[in-house]
mmCIF file of C-alpha atoms and ligand atoms in Angstrom:
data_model
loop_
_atom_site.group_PDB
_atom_site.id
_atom_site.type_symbol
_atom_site.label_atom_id
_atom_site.label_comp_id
_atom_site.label_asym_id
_atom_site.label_seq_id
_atom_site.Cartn_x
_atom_site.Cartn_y
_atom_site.Cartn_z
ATOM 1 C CA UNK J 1 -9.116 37.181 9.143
ATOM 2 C CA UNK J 2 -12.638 39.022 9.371
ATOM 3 C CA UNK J 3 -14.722 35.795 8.598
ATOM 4 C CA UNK J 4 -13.031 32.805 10.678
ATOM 5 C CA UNK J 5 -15.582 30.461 8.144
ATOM 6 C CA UNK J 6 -13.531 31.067 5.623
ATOM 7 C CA UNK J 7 -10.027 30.293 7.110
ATOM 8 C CA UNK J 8 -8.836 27.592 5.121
ATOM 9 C CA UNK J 9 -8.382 24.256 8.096
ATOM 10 C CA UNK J 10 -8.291 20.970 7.402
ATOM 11 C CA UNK J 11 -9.097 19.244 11.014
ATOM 12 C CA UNK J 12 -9.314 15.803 9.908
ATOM 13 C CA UNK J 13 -7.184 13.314 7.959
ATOM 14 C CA UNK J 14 -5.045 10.067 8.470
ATOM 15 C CA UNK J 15 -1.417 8.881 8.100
ATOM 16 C CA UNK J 16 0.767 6.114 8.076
ATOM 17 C CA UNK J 17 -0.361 5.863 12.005
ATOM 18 C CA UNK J 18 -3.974 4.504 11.601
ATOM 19 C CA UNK J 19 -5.156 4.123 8.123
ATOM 20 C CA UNK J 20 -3.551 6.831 5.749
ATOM 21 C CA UNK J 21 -0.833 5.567 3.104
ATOM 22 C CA UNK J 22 1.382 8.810 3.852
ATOM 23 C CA UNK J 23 3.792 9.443 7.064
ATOM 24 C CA UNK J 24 2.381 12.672 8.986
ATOM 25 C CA UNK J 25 4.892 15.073 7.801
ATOM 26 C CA UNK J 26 4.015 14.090 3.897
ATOM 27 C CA UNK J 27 0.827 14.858 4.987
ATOM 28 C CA UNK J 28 1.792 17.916 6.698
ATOM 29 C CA UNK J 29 3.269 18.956 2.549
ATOM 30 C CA UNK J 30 0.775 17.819 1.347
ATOM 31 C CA UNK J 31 -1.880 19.984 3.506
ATOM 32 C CA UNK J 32 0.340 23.009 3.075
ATOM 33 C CA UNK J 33 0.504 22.829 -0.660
ATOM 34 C CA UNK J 34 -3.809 22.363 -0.656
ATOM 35 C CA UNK J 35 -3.575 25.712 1.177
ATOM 36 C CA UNK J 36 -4.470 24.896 4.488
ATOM 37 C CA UNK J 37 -3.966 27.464 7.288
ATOM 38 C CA UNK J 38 -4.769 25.284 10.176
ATOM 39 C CA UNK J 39 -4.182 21.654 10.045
ATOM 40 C CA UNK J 40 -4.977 18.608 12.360
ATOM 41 C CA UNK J 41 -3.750 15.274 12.113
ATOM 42 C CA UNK J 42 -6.603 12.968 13.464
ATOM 43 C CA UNK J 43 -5.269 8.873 13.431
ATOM 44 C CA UNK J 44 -7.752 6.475 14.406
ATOM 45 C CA UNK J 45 -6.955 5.299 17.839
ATOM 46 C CA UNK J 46 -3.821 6.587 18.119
ATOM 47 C CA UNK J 47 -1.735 9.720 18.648
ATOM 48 C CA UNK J 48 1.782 8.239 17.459
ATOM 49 C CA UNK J 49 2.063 10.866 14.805
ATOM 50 C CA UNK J 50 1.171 14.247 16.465
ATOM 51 C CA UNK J 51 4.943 14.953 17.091
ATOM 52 C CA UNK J 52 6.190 14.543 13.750
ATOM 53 C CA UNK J 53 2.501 16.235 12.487
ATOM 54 C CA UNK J 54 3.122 19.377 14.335
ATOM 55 C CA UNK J 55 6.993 19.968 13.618
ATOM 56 C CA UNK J 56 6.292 19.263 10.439
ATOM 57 C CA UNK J 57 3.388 21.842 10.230
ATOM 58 C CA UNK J 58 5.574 24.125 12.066
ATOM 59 C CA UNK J 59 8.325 24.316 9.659
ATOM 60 C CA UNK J 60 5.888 24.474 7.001
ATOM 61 C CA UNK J 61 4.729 28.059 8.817
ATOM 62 C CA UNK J 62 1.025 26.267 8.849
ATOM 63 C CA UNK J 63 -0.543 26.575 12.507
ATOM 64 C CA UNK J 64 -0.817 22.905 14.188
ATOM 65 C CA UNK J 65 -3.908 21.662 16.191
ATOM 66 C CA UNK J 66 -3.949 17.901 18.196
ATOM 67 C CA UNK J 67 -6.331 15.354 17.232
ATOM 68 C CA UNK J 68 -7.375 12.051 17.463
ATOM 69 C CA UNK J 69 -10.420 10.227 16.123
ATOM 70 C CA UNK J 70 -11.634 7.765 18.362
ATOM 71 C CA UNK J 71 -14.018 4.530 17.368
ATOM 72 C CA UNK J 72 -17.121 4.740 19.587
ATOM 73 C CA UNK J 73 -19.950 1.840 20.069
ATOM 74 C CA UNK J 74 -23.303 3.445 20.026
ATOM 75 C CA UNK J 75 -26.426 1.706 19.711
ATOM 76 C CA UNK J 76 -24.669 -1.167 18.183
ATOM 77 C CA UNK J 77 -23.094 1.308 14.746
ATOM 78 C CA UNK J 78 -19.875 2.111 14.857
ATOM 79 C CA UNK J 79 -19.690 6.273 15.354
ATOM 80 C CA UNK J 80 -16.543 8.275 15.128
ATOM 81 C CA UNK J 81 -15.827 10.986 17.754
ATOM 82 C CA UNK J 82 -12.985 13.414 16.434
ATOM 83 C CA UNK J 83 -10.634 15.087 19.231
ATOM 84 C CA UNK J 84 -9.058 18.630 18.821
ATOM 85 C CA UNK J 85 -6.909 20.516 21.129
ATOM 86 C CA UNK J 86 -5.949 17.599 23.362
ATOM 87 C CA UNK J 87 -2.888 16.555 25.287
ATOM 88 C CA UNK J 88 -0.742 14.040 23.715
ATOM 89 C CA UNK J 89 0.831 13.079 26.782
ATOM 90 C CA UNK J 90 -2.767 13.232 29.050
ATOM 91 C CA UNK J 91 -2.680 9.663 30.720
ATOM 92 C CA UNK J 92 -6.039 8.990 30.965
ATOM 93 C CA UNK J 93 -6.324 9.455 26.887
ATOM 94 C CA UNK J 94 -3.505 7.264 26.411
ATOM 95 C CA UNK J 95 -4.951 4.488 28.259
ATOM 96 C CA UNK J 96 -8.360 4.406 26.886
ATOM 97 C CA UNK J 97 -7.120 4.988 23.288
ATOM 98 C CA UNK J 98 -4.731 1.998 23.862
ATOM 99 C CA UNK J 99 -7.613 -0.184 25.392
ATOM 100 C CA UNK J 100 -9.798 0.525 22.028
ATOM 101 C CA UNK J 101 -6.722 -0.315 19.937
ATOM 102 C CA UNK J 102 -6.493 -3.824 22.199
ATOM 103 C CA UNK J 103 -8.885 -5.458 19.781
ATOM 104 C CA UNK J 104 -7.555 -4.714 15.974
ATOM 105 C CA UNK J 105 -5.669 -7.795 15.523
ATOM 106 C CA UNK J 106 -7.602 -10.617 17.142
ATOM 107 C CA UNK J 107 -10.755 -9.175 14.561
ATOM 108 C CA UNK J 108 -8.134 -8.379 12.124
ATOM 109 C CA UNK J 109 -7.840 -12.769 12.384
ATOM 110 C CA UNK J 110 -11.562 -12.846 12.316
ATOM 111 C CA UNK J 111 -11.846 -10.984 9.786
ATOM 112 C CA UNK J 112 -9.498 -13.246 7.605
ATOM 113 C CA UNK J 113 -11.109 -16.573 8.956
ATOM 114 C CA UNK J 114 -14.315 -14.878 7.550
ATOM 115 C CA UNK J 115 -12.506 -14.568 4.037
ATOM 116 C CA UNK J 116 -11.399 -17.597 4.066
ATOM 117 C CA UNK J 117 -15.275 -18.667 4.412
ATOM 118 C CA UNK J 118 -15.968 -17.568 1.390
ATOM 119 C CA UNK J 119 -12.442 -18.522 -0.702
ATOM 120 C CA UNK J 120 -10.228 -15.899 -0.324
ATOM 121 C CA UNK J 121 -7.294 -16.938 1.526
ATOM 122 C CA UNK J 122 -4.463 -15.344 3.358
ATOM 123 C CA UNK J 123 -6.201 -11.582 3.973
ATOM 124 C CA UNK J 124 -4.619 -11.569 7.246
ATOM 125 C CA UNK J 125 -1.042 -11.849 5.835
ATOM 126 C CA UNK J 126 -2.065 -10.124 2.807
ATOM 127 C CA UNK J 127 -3.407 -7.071 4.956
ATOM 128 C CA UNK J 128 -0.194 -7.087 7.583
ATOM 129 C CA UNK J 129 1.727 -5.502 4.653
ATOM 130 C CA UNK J 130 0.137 -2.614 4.281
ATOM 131 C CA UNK J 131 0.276 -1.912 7.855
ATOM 132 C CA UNK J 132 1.931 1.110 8.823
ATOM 133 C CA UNK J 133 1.977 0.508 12.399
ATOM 134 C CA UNK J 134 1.193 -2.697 13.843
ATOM 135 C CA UNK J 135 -0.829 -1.671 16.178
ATOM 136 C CA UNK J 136 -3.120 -0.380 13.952
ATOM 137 C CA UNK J 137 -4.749 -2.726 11.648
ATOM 138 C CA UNK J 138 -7.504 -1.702 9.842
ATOM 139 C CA UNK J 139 -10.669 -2.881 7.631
ATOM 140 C CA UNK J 140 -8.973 0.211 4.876
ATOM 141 C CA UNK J 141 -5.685 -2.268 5.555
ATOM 142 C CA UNK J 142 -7.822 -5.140 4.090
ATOM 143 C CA UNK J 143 -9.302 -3.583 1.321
ATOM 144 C CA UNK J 144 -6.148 -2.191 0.052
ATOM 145 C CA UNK J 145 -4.904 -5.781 -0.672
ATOM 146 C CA UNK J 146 -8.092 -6.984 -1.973
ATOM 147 C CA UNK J 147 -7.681 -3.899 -4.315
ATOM 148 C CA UNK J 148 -4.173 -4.860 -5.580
ATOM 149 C CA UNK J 149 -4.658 -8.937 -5.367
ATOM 150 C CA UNK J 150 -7.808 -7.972 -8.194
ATOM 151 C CA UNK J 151 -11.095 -8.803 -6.291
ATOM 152 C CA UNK J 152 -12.243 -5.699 -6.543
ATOM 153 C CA UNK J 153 -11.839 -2.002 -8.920
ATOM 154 C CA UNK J 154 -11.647 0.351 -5.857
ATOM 155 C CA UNK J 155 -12.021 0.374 -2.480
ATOM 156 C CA UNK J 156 -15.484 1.465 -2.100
ATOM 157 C CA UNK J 157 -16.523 -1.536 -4.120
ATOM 158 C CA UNK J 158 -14.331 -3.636 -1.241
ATOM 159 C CA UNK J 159 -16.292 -1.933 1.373
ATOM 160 C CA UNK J 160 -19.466 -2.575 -0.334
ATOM 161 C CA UNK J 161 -18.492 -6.430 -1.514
ATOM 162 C CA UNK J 162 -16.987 -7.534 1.944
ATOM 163 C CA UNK J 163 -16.486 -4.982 4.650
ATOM 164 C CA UNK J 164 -19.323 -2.768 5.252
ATOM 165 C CA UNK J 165 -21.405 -4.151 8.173
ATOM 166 C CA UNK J 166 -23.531 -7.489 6.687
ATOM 167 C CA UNK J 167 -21.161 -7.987 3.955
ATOM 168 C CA UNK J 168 -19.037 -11.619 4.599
ATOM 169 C CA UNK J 169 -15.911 -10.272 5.135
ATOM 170 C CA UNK J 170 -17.333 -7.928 8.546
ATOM 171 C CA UNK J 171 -16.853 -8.757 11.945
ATOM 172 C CA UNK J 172 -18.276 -6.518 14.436
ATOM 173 C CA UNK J 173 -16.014 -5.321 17.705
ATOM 174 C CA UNK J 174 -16.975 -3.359 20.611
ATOM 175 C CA UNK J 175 -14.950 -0.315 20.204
ATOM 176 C CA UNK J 176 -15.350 2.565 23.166
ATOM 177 C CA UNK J 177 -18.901 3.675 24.460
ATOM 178 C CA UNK J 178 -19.296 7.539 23.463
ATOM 179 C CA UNK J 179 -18.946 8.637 27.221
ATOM 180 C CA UNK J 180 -15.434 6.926 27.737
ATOM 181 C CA UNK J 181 -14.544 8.890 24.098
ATOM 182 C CA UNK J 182 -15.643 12.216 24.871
ATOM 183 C CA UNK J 183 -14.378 12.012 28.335
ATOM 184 C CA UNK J 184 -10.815 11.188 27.278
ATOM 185 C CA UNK J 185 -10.884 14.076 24.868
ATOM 186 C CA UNK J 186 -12.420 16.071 27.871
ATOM 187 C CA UNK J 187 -9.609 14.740 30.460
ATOM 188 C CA UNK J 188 -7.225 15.704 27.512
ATOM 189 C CA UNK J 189 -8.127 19.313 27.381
ATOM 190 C CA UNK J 190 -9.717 18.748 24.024
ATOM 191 C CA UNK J 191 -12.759 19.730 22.619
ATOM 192 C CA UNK J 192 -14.812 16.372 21.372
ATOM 193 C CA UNK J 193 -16.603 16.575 17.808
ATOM 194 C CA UNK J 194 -19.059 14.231 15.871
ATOM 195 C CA UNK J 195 -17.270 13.044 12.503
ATOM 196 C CA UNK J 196 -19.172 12.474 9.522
ATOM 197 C CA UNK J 197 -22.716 11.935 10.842
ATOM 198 C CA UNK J 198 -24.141 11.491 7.807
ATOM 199 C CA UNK J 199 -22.291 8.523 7.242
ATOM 200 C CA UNK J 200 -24.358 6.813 10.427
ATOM 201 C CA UNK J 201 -27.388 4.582 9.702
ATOM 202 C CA UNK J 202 -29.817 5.530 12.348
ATOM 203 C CA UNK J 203 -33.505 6.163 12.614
ATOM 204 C CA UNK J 204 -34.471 9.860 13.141
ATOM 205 C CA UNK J 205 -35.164 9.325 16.823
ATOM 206 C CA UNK J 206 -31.921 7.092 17.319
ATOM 207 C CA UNK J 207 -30.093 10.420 15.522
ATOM 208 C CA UNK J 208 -31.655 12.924 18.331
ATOM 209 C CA UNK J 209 -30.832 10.518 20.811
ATOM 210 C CA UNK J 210 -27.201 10.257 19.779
ATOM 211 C CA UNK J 211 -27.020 14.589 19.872
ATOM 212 C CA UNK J 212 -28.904 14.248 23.071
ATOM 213 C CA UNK J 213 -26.112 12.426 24.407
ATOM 214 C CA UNK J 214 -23.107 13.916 22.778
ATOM 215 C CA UNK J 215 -24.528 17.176 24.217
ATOM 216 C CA UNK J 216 -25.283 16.338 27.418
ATOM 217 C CA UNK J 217 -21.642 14.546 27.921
ATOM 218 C CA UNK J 218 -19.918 17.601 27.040
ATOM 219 C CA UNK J 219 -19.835 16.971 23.322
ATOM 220 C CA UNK J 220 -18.617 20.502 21.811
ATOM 221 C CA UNK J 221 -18.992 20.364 18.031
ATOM 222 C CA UNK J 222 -20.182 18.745 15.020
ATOM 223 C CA UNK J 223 -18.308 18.610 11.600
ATOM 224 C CA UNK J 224 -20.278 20.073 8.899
ATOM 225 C CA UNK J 225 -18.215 19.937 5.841
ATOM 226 C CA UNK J 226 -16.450 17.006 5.289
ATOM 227 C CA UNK J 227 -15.474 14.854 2.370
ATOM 228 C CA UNK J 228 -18.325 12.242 3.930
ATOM 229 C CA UNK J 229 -21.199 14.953 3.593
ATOM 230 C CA UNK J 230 -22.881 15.811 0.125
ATOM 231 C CA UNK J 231 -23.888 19.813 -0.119
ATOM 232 C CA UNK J 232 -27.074 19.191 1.440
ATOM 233 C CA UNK J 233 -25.678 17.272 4.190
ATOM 234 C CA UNK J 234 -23.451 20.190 4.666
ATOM 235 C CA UNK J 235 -27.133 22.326 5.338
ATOM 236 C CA UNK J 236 -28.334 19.433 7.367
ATOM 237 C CA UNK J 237 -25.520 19.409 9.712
ATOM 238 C CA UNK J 238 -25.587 23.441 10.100
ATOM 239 C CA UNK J 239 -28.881 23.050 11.328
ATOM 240 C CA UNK J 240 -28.206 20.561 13.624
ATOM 241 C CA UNK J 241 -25.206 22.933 15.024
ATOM 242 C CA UNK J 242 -27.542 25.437 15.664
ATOM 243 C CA UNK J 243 -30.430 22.921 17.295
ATOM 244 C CA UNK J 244 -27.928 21.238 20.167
ATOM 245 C CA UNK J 245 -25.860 24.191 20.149
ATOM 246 C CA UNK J 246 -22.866 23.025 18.801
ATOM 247 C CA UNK J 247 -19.877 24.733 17.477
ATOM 248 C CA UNK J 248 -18.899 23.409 13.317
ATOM 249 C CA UNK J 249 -15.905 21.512 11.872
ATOM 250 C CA UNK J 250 -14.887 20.826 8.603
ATOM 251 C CA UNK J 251 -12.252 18.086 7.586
ATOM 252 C CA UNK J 252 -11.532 16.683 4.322
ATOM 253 C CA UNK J 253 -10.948 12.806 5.836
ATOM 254 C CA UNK J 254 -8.055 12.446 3.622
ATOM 255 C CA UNK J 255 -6.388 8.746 3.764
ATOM 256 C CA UNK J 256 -4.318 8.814 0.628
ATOM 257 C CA UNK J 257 -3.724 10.099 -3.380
ATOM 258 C CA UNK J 258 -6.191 8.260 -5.511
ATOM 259 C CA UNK J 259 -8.653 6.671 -2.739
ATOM 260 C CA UNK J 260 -11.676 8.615 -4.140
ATOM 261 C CA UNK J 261 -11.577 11.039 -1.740
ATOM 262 C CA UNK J 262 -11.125 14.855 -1.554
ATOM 263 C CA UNK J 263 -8.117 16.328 -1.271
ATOM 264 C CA UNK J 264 -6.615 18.386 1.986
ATOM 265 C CA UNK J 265 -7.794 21.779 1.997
ATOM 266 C CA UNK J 266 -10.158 21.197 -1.426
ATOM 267 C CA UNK J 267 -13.927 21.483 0.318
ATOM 268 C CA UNK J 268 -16.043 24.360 0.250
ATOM 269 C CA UNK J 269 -16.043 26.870 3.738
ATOM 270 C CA UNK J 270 -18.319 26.377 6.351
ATOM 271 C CA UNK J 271 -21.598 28.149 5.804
ATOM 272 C CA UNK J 272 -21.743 31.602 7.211
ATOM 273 C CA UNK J 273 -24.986 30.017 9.928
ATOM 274 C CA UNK J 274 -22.691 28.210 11.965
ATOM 275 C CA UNK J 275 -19.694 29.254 14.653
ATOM 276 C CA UNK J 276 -16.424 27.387 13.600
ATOM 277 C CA UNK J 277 -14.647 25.020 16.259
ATOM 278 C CA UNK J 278 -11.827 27.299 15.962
ATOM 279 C CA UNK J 279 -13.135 30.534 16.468
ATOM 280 C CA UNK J 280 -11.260 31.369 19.758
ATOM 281 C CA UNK J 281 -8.016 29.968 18.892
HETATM 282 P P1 AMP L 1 -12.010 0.088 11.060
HETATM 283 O O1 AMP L 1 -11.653 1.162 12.053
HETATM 284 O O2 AMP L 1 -10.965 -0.978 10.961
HETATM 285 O O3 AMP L 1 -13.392 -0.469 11.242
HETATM 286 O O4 AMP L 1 -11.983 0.780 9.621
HETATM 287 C C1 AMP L 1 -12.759 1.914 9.394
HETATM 288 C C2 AMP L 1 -12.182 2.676 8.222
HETATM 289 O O5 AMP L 1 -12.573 2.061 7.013
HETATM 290 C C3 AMP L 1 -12.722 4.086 8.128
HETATM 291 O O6 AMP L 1 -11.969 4.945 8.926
HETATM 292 C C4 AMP L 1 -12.507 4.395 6.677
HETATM 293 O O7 AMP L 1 -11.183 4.798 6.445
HETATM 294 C C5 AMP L 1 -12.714 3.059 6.003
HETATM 295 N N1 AMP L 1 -14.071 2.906 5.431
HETATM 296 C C6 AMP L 1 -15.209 2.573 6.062
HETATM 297 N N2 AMP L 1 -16.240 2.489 5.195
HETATM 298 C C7 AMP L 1 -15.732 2.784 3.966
HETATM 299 C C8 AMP L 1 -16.274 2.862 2.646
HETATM 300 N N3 AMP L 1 -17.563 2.623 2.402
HETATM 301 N N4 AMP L 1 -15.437 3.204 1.642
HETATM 302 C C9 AMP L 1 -14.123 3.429 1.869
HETATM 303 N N5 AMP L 1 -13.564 3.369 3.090
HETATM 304 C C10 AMP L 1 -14.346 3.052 4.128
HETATM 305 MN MN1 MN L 2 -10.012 5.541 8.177
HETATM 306 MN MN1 MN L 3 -14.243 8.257 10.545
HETATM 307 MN MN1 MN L 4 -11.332 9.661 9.570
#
């Protein structure tokens, strides 16, 4: 293709593994039929799925890249560090991502005590259904019940009602620090990127600090267009490519039909200032 901004990938979305409602290869179908050229499947936490993902892919004729999306700790948010290119089978990965994962279920119980606090009972239970893999439960895991048992319309409004960091239903974890995250993805063979910064609450200088670090750790890219970013986040983040010298990704973040989110393959190209994450592949 003579403008790799264009190309059509999708190098971030969930399944069945983390926090998606769809096993990887549906996903895989799913990505294909959006028109995606290059696909990554990127489970929080966990890389259970890249086998399936990439066979899947494969027989789809859509080119397969790793991933991962690891939960970082940073200055007391929560900040998501996207891996691309990595090993599978690197130990080192592996072992951290199943050290982050150690948490999940004794918050998960938190989490439902917390409920409980405030007369909703059984959220734990409740929640353990809609797990796809038990290792992997998730806040999206909670909503989705509180969705379907009526306390809320959508899960955005369970995020904002309960979830979302100050709301009664939160319980905040230590996940990773941001130099264990990018060094697994390093140790991995993978190139580390910065999901959805917009999505972080940080002062300006906090923000610099955080690219500071990423940078200086070996941090490669940043995603620019994703379904987290509004159009002028998309200019923001182009910017900020081209400050820390940074290469750009684009992912739609896709968890499942109907969850008020784009779909794979459905956001605009990256904007002809920046140098895509997979434009030596
Ligand atoms: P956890 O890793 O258990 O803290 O869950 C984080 C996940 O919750 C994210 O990956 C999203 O899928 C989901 N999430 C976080 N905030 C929101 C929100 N405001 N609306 C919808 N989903 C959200
Ligand atoms: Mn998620
Ligand atoms: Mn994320
Ligand atoms: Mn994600």
């Amino acid at each position: 293709m003579l403008n790799p901004n264009a190309l059509n990938a999708d190098l971030h979305c969930h399944s069945t593994v983390s926090d998606g409602t769809l096993a990887p290869a549906v996903v895989a179908e799913r990505a294909h039929a959006g028109g995606v050229a290059l696909w990554s499947l990127t489970d929080h936490d966990e890389v259970g799925g890249q086998a399936e993902a990439r066979a899947a892919a494969e027989a789809l004729g859509m080119r397969y890249v790793t991933g991962v999306e690891v939960s970082v700790t940073w200055a007391s948010q929560t900040v998501h560090i996207v891996g691309l290119q990595i090993d599978p089978a690197c130990q080192a990965l592996i072992d951290g991502l199943h050290d982050t994962r150690s948490g999940r279920a004794r918050r998960a119980r938190d989490m439902s005590e917390a409920l409980a606090g405030i007369g909703i009972a059984g959220a734990y239970e409740g929640a353990l259904r809609y797990v796809g893999n038990p290792d992997l439960i998730s806040r999206t895991h909670f909503a989705r019940w509180l969705v379907d048992q009526g306390y809320c319309a959508d899960i955005g409004e369970v995020f904002d009602k309960y979830l979302a960091e100050g709301r009664p239903g939160y319980v905040g974890h230590r996940w990773a620090t941001l130099a264990e995250a990018v060094h697994w993805i390093r140790a991995a063979g993978g190139i580390a990127v910065m999901a959805h910064p917009g999505r972080y609450h940080y002062t300006d200088l906090e923000h610099d600090a955080l690219f500071d670090e990423f940078k200086q750790l070996g941090g490669g890219a940043v995603e620019v267009v994703t379904g987290s970013h509004t159009p002028d986040q998309y200019r923001r983040y182009a910017e900020v490519a081209r400050r820390y010298g940074l290469l750009a990704s684009r992912g739609s973040d896709f968890h499942g039909p109907g969850e008020g989110r784009v779909e794979l393959g459905a956001l605009p190209p990256l904007p002809p200032t920046v140098k895509p994450v997979w434009h030596d592949w």
